[in-house]
Coordinates of C-alpha atoms in Angstrom, one line a residue:
X1137 CA 25.3 18.7 -40.1
X1138 CA 23.7 18.9 -36.5
X1139 CA 25.8 17.7 -33.5
X1140 CA 25.1 14.1 -32.2
X1141 CA 25.7 13.4 -28.7
X1142 CA 28.7 11.5 -28.1
X1143 CA 28.2 7.7 -27.8
X1144 CA 28.4 6.9 -23.9
X1145 CA 30.5 4.2 -22.8
X1146 CA 28.7 2.1 -20.8
X1147 CA 31.1 -0.5 -19.5
X1148 CA 31.7 1.4 -16.1
X1149 CA 28.3 3.1 -16.0
X1150 CA 26.3 2.2 -12.9
X1151 CA 22.8 0.9 -12.4
X1152 CA 19.8 3.4 -12.0
X1153 CA 18.5 3.7 -8.4
X1154 CA 15.0 4.2 -7.9
X1155 CA 13.8 5.5 -4.5
X1156 CA 10.3 3.8 -3.3
X1157 CA 8.0 5.0 -0.5
X1158 CA 6.9 2.4 1.7
X1159 CA 3.4 3.9 2.4
X1160 CA 3.9 4.2 6.3
X1161 CA 5.0 0.6 6.1
X1162 CA 1.6 -0.6 5.1
X1163 CA 1.9 -3.1 2.3
X1164 CA -2.1 -2.4 1.4
X1165 CA -1.0 1.0 0.3
X1166 CA 2.1 0.2 -1.9
X1167 CA 1.3 1.8 -5.3
X1168 CA 1.4 -0.6 -8.5
X1169 CA 4.1 1.1 -9.8
X1170 CA 6.4 0.3 -6.8
X1171 CA 5.6 -3.2 -6.9
X1172 CA 6.6 -3.0 -10.7
X1173 CA 10.1 -1.6 -10.0
X1174 CA 10.7 -4.4 -7.3
X1175 CA 9.4 -7.3 -9.7
X1176 CA 12.8 -5.8 -12.2
X1177 CA 15.2 -4.9 -9.6
X1178 CA 18.6 -7.2 -9.2
X1179 CA 19.4 -5.6 -5.9
X1180 CA 16.5 -4.5 -3.5
X1181 CA 18.0 -2.2 0.1
X1182 CA 15.6 -2.0 2.7
X1183 CA 15.8 -1.4 6.7
X1184 CA 15.0 -4.4 8.8
X1185 CA 11.5 -2.4 9.6
X1186 CA 10.4 -2.9 6.0
X1187 CA 11.4 -6.6 5.6
X1188 CA 7.4 -7.8 5.9
X1189 CA 6.9 -5.6 2.6
X1190 CA 8.9 -8.0 0.6
X1191 CA 7.4 -10.8 2.4
X1192 CA 3.7 -10.1 1.2
X1193 CA 2.6 -13.4 -1.3
X1194 CA 1.8 -10.7 -4.2
X1195 CA 5.1 -9.6 -4.1
X1196 CA 7.1 -11.1 -7.3
X1197 CA 10.8 -10.3 -7.1
X1198 CA 13.3 -11.8 -9.6
X1199 CA 14.6 -15.2 -8.4
X1200 CA 18.4 -13.8 -8.8
X1201 CA 17.9 -10.6 -6.8
X1202 CA 20.2 -9.6 -4.1
X1203 CA 19.2 -8.3 -0.8
X1204 CA 20.9 -5.6 1.2
X1205 CA 19.3 -4.4 5.0
X1206 CA 21.0 -0.9 6.2
X1207 CA 20.7 -0.6 9.9
X1208 CA 22.8 2.9 10.2
X1209 CA 23.9 5.6 8.2
X1210 CA 27.4 4.1 7.8
X1211 CA 26.0 0.9 6.1
X1212 CA 24.1 3.3 3.6
X1213 CA 27.6 4.6 2.4
X1214 CA 28.5 0.9 2.1
X1215 CA 25.6 0.3 0.2
X1216 CA 26.0 3.0 -2.3
X1217 CA 29.8 2.1 -2.8
X1218 CA 28.8 -1.3 -3.6
X1219 CA 26.0 -0.6 -5.9
X1220 CA 28.7 2.1 -7.9
X1221 CA 31.2 -0.7 -7.8
X1222 CA 29.4 -4.1 -8.8
X1223 CA 25.9 -2.9 -10.9
X1224 CA 25.8 -3.1 -14.2
X1225 CA 24.4 -0.3 -16.7
X1226 CA 21.1 -2.3 -17.5
X1227 CA 20.2 -3.0 -13.7
X1228 CA 17.6 -1.3 -11.8
X1229 CA 18.2 -1.1 -7.8
X1230 CA 14.6 -0.6 -5.7
X1231 CA 15.8 1.4 -2.4
X1232 CA 12.7 1.1 -0.2
X1233 CA 12.4 3.9 2.1
X1234 CA 10.3 4.7 5.6
X1235 CA 7.3 7.4 4.2
X1236 CA 7.2 9.4 1.0
X1237 CA 10.5 9.9 -0.7
X1238 CA 9.4 13.4 -2.0
X1239 CA 8.1 15.0 1.5
X1240 CA 8.4 12.8 4.5
X1241 CA 10.5 9.8 3.4
X1242 CA 13.8 8.7 5.4
X1243 CA 16.7 6.0 5.3
X1244 CA 18.1 5.2 8.5
X1245 CA 16.4 8.6 10.5
X1246 CA 18.0 10.8 7.4
X1247 CA 16.1 12.7 4.9
X1248 CA 16.1 10.5 1.3
X1249 CA 17.4 13.6 -0.5
X1250 CA 20.9 12.9 1.2
X1251 CA 20.9 9.5 0.2
X1252 CA 19.9 10.7 -3.4
X1253 CA 22.6 13.1 -3.1
X1254 CA 25.4 10.4 -2.2
X1255 CA 24.2 8.2 -5.2
X1256 CA 23.8 11.1 -8.0
X1257 CA 27.8 12.2 -6.7
X1258 CA 28.8 8.3 -7.4
X1259 CA 27.5 8.9 -10.8
X1260 CA 24.4 7.0 -10.5
X1261 CA 21.0 8.2 -12.1
X1262 CA 18.2 8.0 -9.6
X1263 CA 14.3 7.9 -9.9
X1264 CA 11.4 8.4 -7.3
X1265 CA 8.4 6.3 -7.1
X1266 CA 6.1 8.5 -4.9
X1267 CA 3.3 7.1 -2.3
X1268 CA 1.1 8.4 0.3
X1269 CA 2.4 10.3 3.1
X1270 CA 1.3 9.6 6.5
X1271 CA -1.1 12.9 6.6
X1272 CA -2.4 11.4 3.4
X1273 CA -2.8 7.8 5.0
X1274 CA -4.6 9.4 7.8
X1275 CA -6.9 11.5 5.4
X1276 CA -8.0 8.2 4.0
X1277 CA -8.2 6.1 7.2
X1278 CA -10.5 9.1 9.0
X1279 CA -12.2 10.2 5.7
X1280 CA -11.1 13.6 6.3
X1281 CA -10.3 16.2 3.5
X1282 CA -6.8 17.7 3.8
X1283 CA -7.7 20.8 2.5
X1284 CA -10.4 21.9 5.3
X1285 CA -8.1 20.2 7.9
X1286 CA -4.9 21.7 9.9
X1287 CA -2.0 18.9 9.2
X1288 CA 1.2 19.0 11.1
X1289 CA 3.3 16.3 9.4
X1290 CA 5.6 15.6 12.1
X1291 CA 6.1 16.0 15.9
X1292 CA 9.3 14.5 17.1
X1293 CA 9.8 13.3 20.8
X1294 CA 11.4 16.6 22.1
X1295 CA 9.3 18.9 19.9
X1296 CA 6.1 20.7 21.4
X1297 CA 4.5 22.7 19.0
X1298 CA 1.6 25.3 18.8
X1299 CA -1.7 24.2 17.3
X1300 CA -5.0 25.9 16.7
X1301 CA -8.0 25.2 18.7
X1302 CA -10.2 25.2 15.7
X1303 CA -11.5 22.6 13.3
X1304 CA -10.3 19.1 12.7
X1305 CA -6.6 18.1 13.3
X1306 CA -4.5 15.5 12.0
X1307 CA -1.3 14.8 13.3
X1308 CA 1.5 12.3 12.4
X1309 CA 3.3 11.6 15.5
X1310 CA 6.9 10.0 14.8
X1311 CA 7.9 7.2 17.1
X1312 CA 8.2 7.9 20.7
X1313 CA 6.5 11.3 20.3
X1314 CA 3.1 10.7 21.4
X1315 CA 3.5 12.2 24.9
X1316 CA 4.6 15.4 23.3
X1317 CA 1.9 15.5 21.1
X1318 CA -0.6 14.9 23.8
X1319 CA 1.4 18.0 25.5
X1320 CA 0.8 20.3 22.6
X1321 CA -2.9 19.2 22.2
X1322 CA -3.5 20.5 25.9
X1323 CA -1.5 23.8 25.4
X1324 CA -3.9 24.6 22.7
X1325 CA -6.8 24.3 24.9
X1326 CA -8.0 20.6 24.5
X1327 CA -9.4 18.9 27.5
X1328 CA -8.1 15.6 28.9
X1329 CA -11.6 14.1 27.9
X1330 CA -11.6 15.4 24.4
X1331 CA -12.1 12.3 22.0
X1332 CA -9.6 10.9 20.1
X1333 CA -8.7 8.4 17.2
X1334 CA -5.6 7.2 17.3
X1335 CA -4.0 5.0 14.3
X1336 CA -0.6 3.1 14.9
X1337 CA 1.2 1.9 12.1
X1338 CA 3.3 -0.7 12.8
X1339 CA 4.2 -3.6 11.1
X1340 CA 4.6 -5.6 14.5
X1341 CA 1.2 -5.9 15.7
X1342 CA -1.8 -7.4 14.0
X1343 CA -3.5 -5.7 12.0
X1344 CA -0.8 -3.8 11.1
X1345 CA -3.2 -0.5 11.3
X1346 CA -4.8 -0.3 14.7
X1347 CA -7.5 2.0 15.9
X1348 CA -7.7 3.1 19.1
X1349 CA -10.5 5.1 20.6
X1350 CA -10.2 6.9 23.4
X1351 CA -9.6 10.2 25.6
X1352 CA -6.7 12.4 25.5
X1353 CA -5.5 11.7 29.0
X1354 CA -5.4 8.2 28.0
X1355 CA -3.5 7.5 24.8
X1356 CA -0.3 5.7 25.4
X1357 CA 2.5 4.8 22.9
X1358 CA 2.7 0.7 23.3
X1359 CA 4.5 0.1 20.5
X1360 CA 7.3 2.8 19.8
X1361 CA 5.6 3.5 16.3
X1362 CA 4.3 6.0 13.7
X1363 CA 1.0 7.2 15.0
X1364 CA -1.7 9.2 13.1
X1365 CA -3.8 11.3 15.5
X1366 CA -7.2 12.6 14.8
X1367 CA -9.0 15.1 17.0
X1368 CA -11.8 17.8 16.4
X1369 CA -15.4 17.9 15.5
X1370 CA -15.2 15.8 12.5
X1371 CA -15.0 12.8 15.0
X1372 CA -18.7 12.8 15.7
X1373 CA -19.0 11.3 11.9
X1374 CA -20.3 8.0 12.0
X1375 CA -18.3 7.1 8.8
X1376 CA -15.0 7.6 10.5
X1377 CA -14.9 4.0 11.1
X1378 CA -15.5 2.7 7.7
X1379 CA -13.0 -0.1 8.4
X1380 CA -15.7 -1.5 10.3
X1381 CA -17.6 -2.1 6.9
X1382 CA -15.2 -5.0 6.2
X1383 CA -16.7 -8.0 7.9
X1384 CA -13.5 -9.4 9.3
X1385 CA -11.7 -6.2 10.2
X1386 CA -8.8 -7.2 12.4
X1387 CA -9.8 -10.8 12.8
X1388 CA -6.7 -13.3 12.9
X1389 CA -7.5 -16.5 11.1
X1390 CA -5.9 -19.9 11.7
X1391 CA -5.8 -21.6 8.4
X1392 CA -4.2 -25.4 8.8
X1393 CA -2.9 -26.4 5.4
X1394 CA -3.2 -29.9 4.1
X1395 CA -2.3 -29.6 0.2
X1396 CA -1.0 -26.1 -0.4
X1397 CA -2.4 -22.4 0.5
X1398 CA -5.3 -21.4 -1.8
X1399 CA -4.3 -17.7 -3.2
X1400 CA -8.0 -17.1 -3.5
X1401 CA -8.6 -17.7 0.3
X1402 CA -5.7 -15.6 1.3
X1403 CA -6.8 -12.6 -1.1
X1404 CA -10.5 -12.8 0.1
X1405 CA -9.5 -13.0 3.8
X1406 CA -7.3 -9.5 3.2
X1407 CA -10.2 -7.9 1.1
X1408 CA -12.5 -8.6 4.2
X1409 CA -9.6 -7.0 6.6
X1410 CA -8.3 -10.4 8.3
X1411 CA -5.2 -11.6 8.8
X1412 CA -3.7 -15.2 8.4
X1413 CA -1.5 -17.7 9.7
X1414 CA -1.2 -20.5 7.8
X1415 CA -0.1 -23.9 9.5
X1416 CA 1.3 -27.2 7.3
X1417 CA -0.4 -30.3 8.9
X1418 CA 0.5 -32.6 6.0
X1419 CA 3.9 -33.8 4.6
X1420 CA 3.8 -34.9 1.1
X1421 CA 6.7 -37.8 0.9
X1422 CA 7.5 -40.2 -2.3
X1423 CA 6.0 -43.7 -2.3
X1424 CA 8.2 -46.7 -0.9
X1425 CA 8.6 -47.7 -4.1
X1426 CA 8.5 -45.8 -7.5
X1427 CA 8.0 -49.0 -9.6
X1428 CA 4.2 -48.5 -9.7
X1429 CA 4.6 -44.9 -10.6
X1430 CA 6.7 -45.6 -13.4
X1431 CA 4.5 -48.5 -14.8
X1432 CA 1.4 -45.9 -14.6
X1433 CA 3.5 -43.4 -16.5
X1434 CA 4.3 -46.0 -19.3
X1435 CA 0.7 -46.9 -19.4
X1436 CA -0.6 -43.3 -19.9
X1437 CA 1.9 -42.9 -23.0
X1438 CA 1.2 -46.1 -24.5
X1439 CA -2.6 -45.3 -24.3
X1440 CA -3.4 -48.0 -22.0
X1441 CA -6.2 -46.1 -20.2
X1442 CA -9.5 -44.3 -21.1
X1443 CA -9.5 -42.0 -18.4
X1444 CA -7.1 -40.8 -15.7
X1445 CA -8.8 -39.5 -12.7
X1446 CA -6.9 -37.0 -10.5
X1447 CA -8.4 -36.3 -6.9
X1448 CA -5.6 -34.3 -5.3
X1449 CA -3.3 -31.7 -6.5
X1450 CA -0.3 -33.6 -5.2
X1451 CA -1.2 -36.7 -7.7
X1452 CA -1.0 -34.1 -10.6
X1453 CA 2.2 -32.9 -9.8
X1454 CA 3.9 -36.0 -9.2
X1455 CA 2.5 -37.7 -12.7
X1456 CA 3.9 -34.3 -14.5
X1457 CA 7.3 -34.4 -12.8
X1458 CA 7.9 -38.3 -13.5
X1459 CA 6.6 -37.2 -17.3
X1460 CA 9.4 -34.3 -17.5
X1461 CA 11.8 -36.5 -15.8
X1462 CA 11.2 -38.4 -19.1
X1463 CA 11.4 -35.5 -21.4
X1464 CA 7.2 -35.7 -21.7
X1465 CA 4.9 -33.2 -21.9
X1466 CA 1.0 -32.7 -21.9
X1467 CA 1.0 -34.5 -25.5
X1468 CA 1.0 -37.5 -23.7
X1469 CA -2.7 -37.1 -22.8
X1470 CA -3.6 -37.2 -26.6
X1471 CA -6.6 -39.5 -26.8
X1472 CA -7.0 -40.1 -22.7
X1473 CA -9.9 -38.4 -21.1
X1474 CA -9.0 -36.6 -17.8
X1475 CA -11.4 -36.1 -14.8
X1476 CA -10.5 -34.1 -11.7
X1477 CA -12.4 -33.5 -8.5
X1478 CA -10.1 -30.8 -6.6
X1479 CA -10.0 -27.3 -7.8
X1480 CA -6.2 -26.7 -7.5
X1481 CA -5.4 -30.0 -9.4
X1482 CA -7.6 -28.4 -12.2
X1483 CA -5.9 -25.5 -12.1
X1484 CA -2.3 -27.0 -12.1
X1485 CA -3.6 -29.2 -15.0
X1486 CA -4.6 -26.4 -17.0
X1487 CA -1.5 -24.5 -16.3
X1488 CA 0.3 -27.6 -18.1
X1489 CA -2.0 -27.4 -21.0
X1490 CA -4.7 -30.0 -20.1
X1491 CA -8.2 -28.9 -19.7
X1492 CA -9.9 -31.5 -18.0
X1493 CA -12.9 -33.7 -19.9
X1494 CA -14.9 -34.2 -16.6
X1495 CA -15.6 -32.2 -13.4
X1496 CA -18.2 -33.1 -11.2
X1497 CA -20.6 -30.7 -9.9
X1498 CA -20.0 -31.9 -6.3
X1499 CA -16.3 -31.7 -6.1
X1500 CA -15.5 -35.0 -4.1
X1501 CA -14.9 -38.8 -5.0
X1502 CA -18.4 -40.0 -4.3
X1503 CA -19.7 -37.0 -6.1
X1504 CA -17.4 -38.0 -9.5
X1505 CA -18.8 -41.4 -8.9
X1506 CA -22.4 -40.6 -8.8
X1507 CA -21.8 -38.3 -11.9
X1508 CA -19.1 -40.4 -14.0
X1509 CA -20.3 -41.8 -17.5
X1510 CA -21.4 -45.4 -18.0
X1511 CA -19.0 -47.5 -20.0
X1512 CA -20.0 -48.1 -23.2
X1513 CA -18.6 -50.9 -25.3
X1514 CA -19.4 -49.3 -28.7
X1515 CA -18.0 -45.7 -27.6
X1516 CA -15.1 -47.0 -25.3
X1517 CA -13.1 -49.2 -26.8
X1518 CA -11.0 -49.3 -23.5
X1519 CA -12.7 -49.9 -20.0
X1520 CA -9.8 -49.2 -17.7
X1521 CA -9.5 -46.2 -15.2
X1522 CA -6.3 -45.0 -13.9
X1523 CA -6.6 -43.4 -10.4
X1524 CA -3.2 -41.9 -8.9
X1525 CA -3.7 -41.8 -5.2
X1526 CA -1.7 -41.5 -2.0
X1527 CA -2.1 -44.1 0.7
X1528 CA -5.2 -43.7 1.5
X1529 CA -8.6 -45.8 1.0
X1530 CA -10.9 -44.5 -2.2
X1531 CA -12.8 -47.6 -1.9
X1532 CA -16.3 -45.6 -2.2
X1533 CA -15.5 -43.9 -5.6
X1534 CA -13.5 -47.3 -6.9
X1535 CA -16.7 -49.3 -6.1
X1536 CA -19.1 -46.7 -7.8
X1537 CA -16.9 -46.6 -11.1
X1538 CA -17.0 -50.2 -11.2
X1539 CA -20.6 -50.5 -10.8
X1540 CA -20.8 -48.1 -13.9
X1541 CA -18.8 -51.2 -16.2
X1542 CA -15.3 -49.6 -15.7
X1543 CA -12.0 -51.5 -14.4
X1544 CA -10.1 -49.3 -12.0
X1545 CA -6.5 -49.3 -11.4
X1546 CA -5.1 -47.6 -8.5
X1547 CA -1.8 -46.6 -8.0
X1548 CA -0.1 -45.2 -5.0
X1549 CA 1.9 -42.3 -6.2
X1550 CA 2.9 -40.1 -2.8
X1551 CA 2.4 -40.8 0.6
X1552 CA 0.5 -38.2 3.1
X1553 CA 2.3 -38.0 6.6
X1554 CA 1.4 -36.0 9.3
X1555 CA 3.8 -32.6 9.3
X1556 CA 6.2 -31.5 12.0
X1557 CA 4.5 -29.4 14.8
X1558 CA 4.5 -25.8 14.4
X1559 CA 6.8 -23.4 16.7
X1560 CA 5.8 -23.3 20.3
X1561 CA 4.7 -19.9 20.2
X1562 CA 2.0 -20.8 17.6
X1563 CA 0.9 -24.0 19.6
X1564 CA 0.5 -21.7 22.5
X1565 CA -1.6 -18.8 20.5
X1566 CA -3.9 -22.1 19.4
X1567 CA -4.4 -23.7 22.6
X1568 CA -4.5 -20.2 24.6
X1569 CA -7.0 -18.4 22.1
X1570 CA -5.0 -15.7 20.5
X1571 CA -6.6 -16.7 17.1
X1572 CA -10.2 -15.8 16.3
X1573 CA -11.3 -18.2 14.1
X1574 CA -9.9 -21.4 12.3
X1575 CA -10.8 -22.6 8.7
X1576 CA -10.8 -26.3 8.1
X1577 CA -11.0 -27.6 4.7
X1578 CA -10.6 -31.1 5.4
X1579 CA -11.2 -33.7 7.8
X1580 CA -7.3 -34.8 7.8
X1581 CA -6.6 -30.9 8.2
X1582 CA -8.7 -31.3 11.8
X1583 CA -7.0 -34.7 12.9
X1584 CA -3.5 -33.8 12.2
X1585 CA -3.9 -30.3 13.5
X1586 CA -5.0 -31.0 16.7
X1587 CA -2.1 -33.8 16.6
X1588 CA 0.6 -31.7 16.1
X1589 CA -0.7 -28.6 17.7
X1590 CA -3.5 -29.3 20.3
X1591 CA -7.1 -28.5 20.5
X1592 CA -7.9 -25.1 19.2
X1593 CA -9.3 -22.9 22.4
X1594 CA -13.0 -23.2 22.7
X1595 CA -13.3 -18.9 21.9
X1596 CA -12.3 -19.7 18.7
X1597 CA -15.0 -19.3 15.6
X1598 CA -14.8 -22.9 13.8
X1599 CA -15.9 -23.1 10.4
X1600 CA -15.8 -26.0 8.2
X1601 CA -15.9 -26.7 4.6
X1602 CA -18.6 -29.5 4.1
X1603 CA -20.6 -31.7 6.2
X1604 CA -18.1 -34.6 6.7
X1605 CA -15.3 -32.0 7.6
X1606 CA -17.8 -30.4 10.3
X1607 CA -18.6 -34.1 11.7
X1608 CA -15.0 -34.9 12.1
X1609 CA -14.6 -31.7 13.9
X1610 CA -17.5 -32.6 16.4
X1611 CA -16.0 -35.9 16.9
X1612 CA -12.7 -34.0 17.9
X1613 CA -14.6 -32.1 20.4
X1614 CA -15.0 -28.8 18.6
X1615 CA -18.1 -26.9 18.3
X1616 CA -18.9 -25.9 14.7
X1617 CA -20.3 -22.5 14.1
X1618 CA -20.7 -22.5 10.5
X1619 CA -20.3 -24.9 7.6
X1620 CA -19.6 -24.2 3.9
X1621 CA -22.2 -25.3 1.7
X1622 CA -19.9 -25.6 -1.6
X1623 CA -16.2 -27.2 -1.4
X1624 CA -14.4 -23.9 -2.1
X1625 CA -12.1 -21.3 -0.4
X1626 CA -13.9 -18.5 -1.1
X1627 CA -17.2 -20.2 0.1
X1628 CA -15.7 -21.0 3.3
X1629 CA -14.7 -17.3 3.7
X1630 CA -17.8 -15.9 2.9
X1631 CA -19.3 -18.2 5.4
X1632 CA -17.0 -16.9 8.1
X1633 CA -17.9 -13.1 7.3
X1634 CA -21.7 -13.8 7.4
X1635 CA -21.3 -15.5 10.8
X1636 CA -19.3 -12.7 12.2
X1637 CA -21.6 -10.0 10.9
X1638 CA -24.6 -11.8 12.4
X1639 CA -22.7 -12.1 15.7
X1640 CA -21.8 -8.6 15.8
X1641 CA -25.4 -7.5 14.9
X1642 CA -26.5 -9.7 18.1
X1643 CA -23.8 -8.2 20.4
X1644 CA -24.8 -4.5 19.5
X1645 CA -28.5 -5.4 20.1
X1646 CA -27.9 -7.0 23.4
X1647 CA -26.0 -3.6 24.3
X1648 CA -22.4 -5.6 24.3
X1649 CA -19.3 -4.3 23.1
X1650 CA -18.6 -6.1 19.8
X1651 CA -15.3 -7.5 20.5
X1652 CA -13.6 -10.4 18.8
X1653 CA -13.3 -13.7 20.4
X1654 CA -9.4 -13.0 21.4
X1655 CA -10.2 -9.9 22.7
X1656 CA -12.9 -10.8 25.0
X1657 CA -10.5 -13.6 26.3
X1658 CA -7.7 -11.2 27.2
X1659 CA -10.5 -8.9 29.1
X1660 CA -11.8 -11.9 31.3
X1661 CA -8.0 -12.6 31.7
X1662 CA -7.0 -9.1 32.7
X1663 CA -10.3 -9.2 35.4
X1664 CA -9.2 -12.5 36.7

């Protein structure tokens, strides 16, 4: 009989700890395997400088997860003891480190393998999810082939190293060591006028991956961050600035939000190289009396309506919430047709199990009225249409439906009031021109943003969704650069991207440096 391993006693077994690389602190380079571990982890341990990675919209963490931040190695010891004492055998711990845990990774300025040894000594099993090292990020960023390139992975602040003069050099420079790297390059024979590409990897600047093209004598450490430095003949390769192929590379975009921030809009901005700041301009409040809301829900359940028309995602959410409070579900809409104009409202209905029966080609209230079917006494036994809405007029749509033979019942299910002002820093940035562009998705977003934060700086590129929103911008004294022909977020970003590409081409044709609006404003301010 073959010997079987003794059954483990798991009552005192600790969790399994996975050490994850942070890809230079740049979320765009984080591997999919790391996000999977983070999604499963009940405990996440990080340094404060990596907190921004967990704040990415795509990052899905457990709702019951615990977060521990460590600032020094004493707190690392305490974190290891806490994990050993309090974790269960079926739990996963994600420990996010700076760099790659298999090569240049660090936790509180100490090599990752030291912390791994502490966990192993405490009886915990450890795992590693590797990521890109700083040199690999530099290789991708500059399009350089590592086998043909001399790489000095790390240069410290007090460290001058011997570097060869031949070939292309790619250096990983630690925080505070840019001056030491410059001295090493000069000792190797590089002239002060030598072209240099410098990439700053810092989550506190926008964009977090900033490129500087200049001379060796002029490179400065403005952020105290990790840097990637490239010198050599390869810098003459026009492909080295491949990030410029992203139409909105480095652009800072302001998004006044009325309903909720559309994920597809954010993703499209990120794909095109932009960063965004969302400013809520509207707050959704319950109606002054819930009697009408309760009555319309009873009417839906009892089948008093032939159609229910939703023109906003808020009305959908409020009706669903009220039904759930009664213990009801999507089956309440059996036999009732549903029409919707707002894309987010349509997605909300589908998530609840309702596929709308009618969506107009023009996703507006007036577009719905123009395309809505006539009332037919033979086919439509009930002639009543329910329109859950905010405390705003929908007269054009109501009049259009009534002309088609329908009896329209409007019910106020929520109040849309102006949101609280944003922080003073954001208000100053809006009025001071620190943003490059602003995307308006509705007329109310225009009026509310100016009301709570002030008028955007004249240098900002204004893009509006539809002619009505553009007209409101002009009435408020804003010059509209482009109008999205279709009322969807992706089209809005695409219109901005096309405008920026045309603008850049004209600047280059005129012999001008293609600067972003915020950069031009700062240059004029410095000259003055």
